[in-house]
Coordinates of C-alpha atoms in Angstrom, one line a residue:
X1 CA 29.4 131.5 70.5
X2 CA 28.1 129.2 73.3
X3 CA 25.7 127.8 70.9
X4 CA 28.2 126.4 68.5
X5 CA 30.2 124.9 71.1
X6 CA 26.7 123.1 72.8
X7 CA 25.5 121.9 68.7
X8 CA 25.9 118.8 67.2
X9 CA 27.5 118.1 64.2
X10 CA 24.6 116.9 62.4
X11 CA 24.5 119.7 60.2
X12 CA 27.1 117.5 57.9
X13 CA 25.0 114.5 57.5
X14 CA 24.4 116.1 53.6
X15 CA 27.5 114.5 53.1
X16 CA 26.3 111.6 54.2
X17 CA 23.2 111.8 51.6
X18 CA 25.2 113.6 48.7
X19 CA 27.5 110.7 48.5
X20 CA 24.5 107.7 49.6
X21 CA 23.0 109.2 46.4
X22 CA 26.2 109.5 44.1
X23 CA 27.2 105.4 45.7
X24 CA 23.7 104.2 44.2
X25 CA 23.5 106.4 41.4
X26 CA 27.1 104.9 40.2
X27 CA 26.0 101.2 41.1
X28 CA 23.0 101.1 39.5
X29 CA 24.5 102.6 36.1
X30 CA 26.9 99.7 36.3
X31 CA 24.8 96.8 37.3
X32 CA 22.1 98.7 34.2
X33 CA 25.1 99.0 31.4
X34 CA 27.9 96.5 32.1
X35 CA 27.6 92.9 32.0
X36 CA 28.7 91.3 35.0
X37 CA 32.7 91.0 34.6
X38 CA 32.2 93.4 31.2
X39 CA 35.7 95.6 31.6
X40 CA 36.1 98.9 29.8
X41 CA 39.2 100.5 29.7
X42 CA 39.1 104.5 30.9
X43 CA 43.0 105.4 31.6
X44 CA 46.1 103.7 31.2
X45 CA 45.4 102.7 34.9
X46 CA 41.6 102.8 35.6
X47 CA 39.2 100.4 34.2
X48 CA 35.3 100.6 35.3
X49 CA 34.9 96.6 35.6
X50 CA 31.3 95.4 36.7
X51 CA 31.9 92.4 39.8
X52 CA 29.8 91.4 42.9
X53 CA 31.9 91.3 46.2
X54 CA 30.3 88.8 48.5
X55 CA 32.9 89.5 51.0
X56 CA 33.9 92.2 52.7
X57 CA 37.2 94.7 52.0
X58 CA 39.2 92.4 49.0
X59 CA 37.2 89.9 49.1
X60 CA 37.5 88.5 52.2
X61 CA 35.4 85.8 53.3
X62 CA 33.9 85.9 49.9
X63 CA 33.8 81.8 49.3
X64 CA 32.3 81.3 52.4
X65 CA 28.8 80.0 51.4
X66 CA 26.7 82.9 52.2
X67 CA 27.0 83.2 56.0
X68 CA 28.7 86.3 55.2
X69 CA 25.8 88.3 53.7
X70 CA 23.8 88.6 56.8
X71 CA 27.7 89.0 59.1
X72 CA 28.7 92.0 56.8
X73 CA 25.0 93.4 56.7
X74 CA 25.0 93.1 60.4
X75 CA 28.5 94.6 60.9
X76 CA 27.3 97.3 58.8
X77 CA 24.2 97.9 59.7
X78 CA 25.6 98.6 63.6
X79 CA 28.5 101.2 61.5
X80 CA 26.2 103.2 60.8
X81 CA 24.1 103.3 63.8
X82 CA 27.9 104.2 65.6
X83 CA 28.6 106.6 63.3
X84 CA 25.1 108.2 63.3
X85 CA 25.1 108.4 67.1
X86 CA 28.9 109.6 67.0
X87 CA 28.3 112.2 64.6
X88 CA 25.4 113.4 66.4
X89 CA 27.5 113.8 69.6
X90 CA 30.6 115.4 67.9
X91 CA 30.6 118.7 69.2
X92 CA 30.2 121.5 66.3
X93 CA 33.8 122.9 67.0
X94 CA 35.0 119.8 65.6
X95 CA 34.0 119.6 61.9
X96 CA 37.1 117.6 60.9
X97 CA 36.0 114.7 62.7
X98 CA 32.1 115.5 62.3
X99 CA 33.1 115.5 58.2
X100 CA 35.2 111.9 58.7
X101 CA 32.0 110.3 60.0
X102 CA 29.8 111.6 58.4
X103 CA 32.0 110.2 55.1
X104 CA 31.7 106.8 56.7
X105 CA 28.3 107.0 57.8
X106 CA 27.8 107.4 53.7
X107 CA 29.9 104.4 52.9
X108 CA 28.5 102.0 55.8
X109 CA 24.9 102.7 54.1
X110 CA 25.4 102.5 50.6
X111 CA 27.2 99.0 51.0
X112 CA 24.3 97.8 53.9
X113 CA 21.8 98.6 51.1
X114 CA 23.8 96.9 48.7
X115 CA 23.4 94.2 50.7
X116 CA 20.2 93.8 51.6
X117 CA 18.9 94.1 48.3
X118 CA 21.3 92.2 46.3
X119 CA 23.4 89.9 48.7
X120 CA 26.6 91.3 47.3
X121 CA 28.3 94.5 46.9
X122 CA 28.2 96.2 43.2
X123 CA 32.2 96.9 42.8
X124 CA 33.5 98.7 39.6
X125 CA 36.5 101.0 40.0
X126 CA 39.6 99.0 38.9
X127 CA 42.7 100.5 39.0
X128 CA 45.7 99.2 38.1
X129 CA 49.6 99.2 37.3
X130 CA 50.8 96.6 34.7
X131 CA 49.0 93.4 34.9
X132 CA 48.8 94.5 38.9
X133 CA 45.1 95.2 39.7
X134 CA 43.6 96.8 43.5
X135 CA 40.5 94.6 44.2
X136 CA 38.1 97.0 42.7
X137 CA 36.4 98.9 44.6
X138 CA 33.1 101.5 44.5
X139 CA 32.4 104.8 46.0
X140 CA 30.7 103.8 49.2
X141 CA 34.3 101.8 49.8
X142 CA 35.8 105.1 49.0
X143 CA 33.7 107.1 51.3
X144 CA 34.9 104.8 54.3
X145 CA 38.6 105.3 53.6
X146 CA 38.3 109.2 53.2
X147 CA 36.4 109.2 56.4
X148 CA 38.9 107.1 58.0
X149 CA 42.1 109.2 57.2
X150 CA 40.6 112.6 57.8
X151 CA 39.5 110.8 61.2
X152 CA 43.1 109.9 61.7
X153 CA 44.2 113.4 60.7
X154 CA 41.4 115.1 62.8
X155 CA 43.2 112.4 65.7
X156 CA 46.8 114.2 65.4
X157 CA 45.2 117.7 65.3
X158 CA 43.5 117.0 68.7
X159 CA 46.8 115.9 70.2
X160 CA 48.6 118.9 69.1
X161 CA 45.4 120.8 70.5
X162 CA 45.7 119.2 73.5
X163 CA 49.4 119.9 73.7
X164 CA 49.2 123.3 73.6
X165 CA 46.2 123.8 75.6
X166 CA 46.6 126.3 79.0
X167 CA 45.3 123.6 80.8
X168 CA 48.3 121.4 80.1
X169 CA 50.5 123.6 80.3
X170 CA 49.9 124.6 84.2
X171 CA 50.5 121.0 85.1

């Protein structure tokens, strides 16, 4: 049992690549089928609509001239170097948090490759209510937000751990 507690949790970066692949996979169908804006309707509330984000999360900075490219590569390029070394230092007994990261790890690379090949981020999942649209989105974008709510959950877990821990409780 020693030697699960002493591993890393780099047994879950296949997350990481299952999603990396699924992220480009899903891009590239768009960018190779839609027309750029080209909007088709899937669900009462979920269009797949081909757009370019030059920014970052809705769109921000994205009229800024092109200064932003190599700010968000940058910014994501030293993401996943975090979450790499993170993930490589998260302890095995913790697979909550080893899973979060290794979710975001996925999303920081799929939009850094974006990127640096493009310039811009492929976006295409719209969803909607009414007339009311969410900036769209993709799945590396959705890969971040998983990872950071199972990291928040994984956060209340340890406190509760912590809490209850005979450590804390002869003090």
């Amino acid at each position: 049992m020693n030697v699960m507690k002493n591993s890393t949790s780099l047994r879950w970066l296949w997350i990481t690549f299952v999603f990396l692949v699924i992220d480009q996979v899903t891009k590239q169908w768009v960018a190779n089928s839609f027309d750029l804006y080209e909007s088709v309707n899937v669900l009462p509330f979920f269009n797949i609509t081909y757009v370019h984000n030059l920014g970052a999360a809705f769109s921000f900075l994205a009229d800024q001239g092109g200064w932003q490219r190599w700010f968000f590569t940058i910014i994501a390029f030293i993401a996943s170097i975090v979450f790499g070394v993170w993930l490589k230092r998260t302890p095995a007994t913790q697979p909550l948090l080893a899973i979060a990261l290794a979710c975001m790890l996925s999303g920081a690379l799929g939009n850094l490759i974006d990127r640096l090949l493009f310039g811009y981020v492929i976006d295409f999942l719209d969803f909607y209510i009414g007339s009311n649209h969410w900036p769209a989105f993709n799945v590396a974008d959705s890969m971040i937000f998983i990872g950071a709510a199972l990291m928040i959950i994984d956060s209340f877990k340890q406190e509760k751990i912590k809490k209850i821990s005979p450590e804390n409780k002869n003090s």
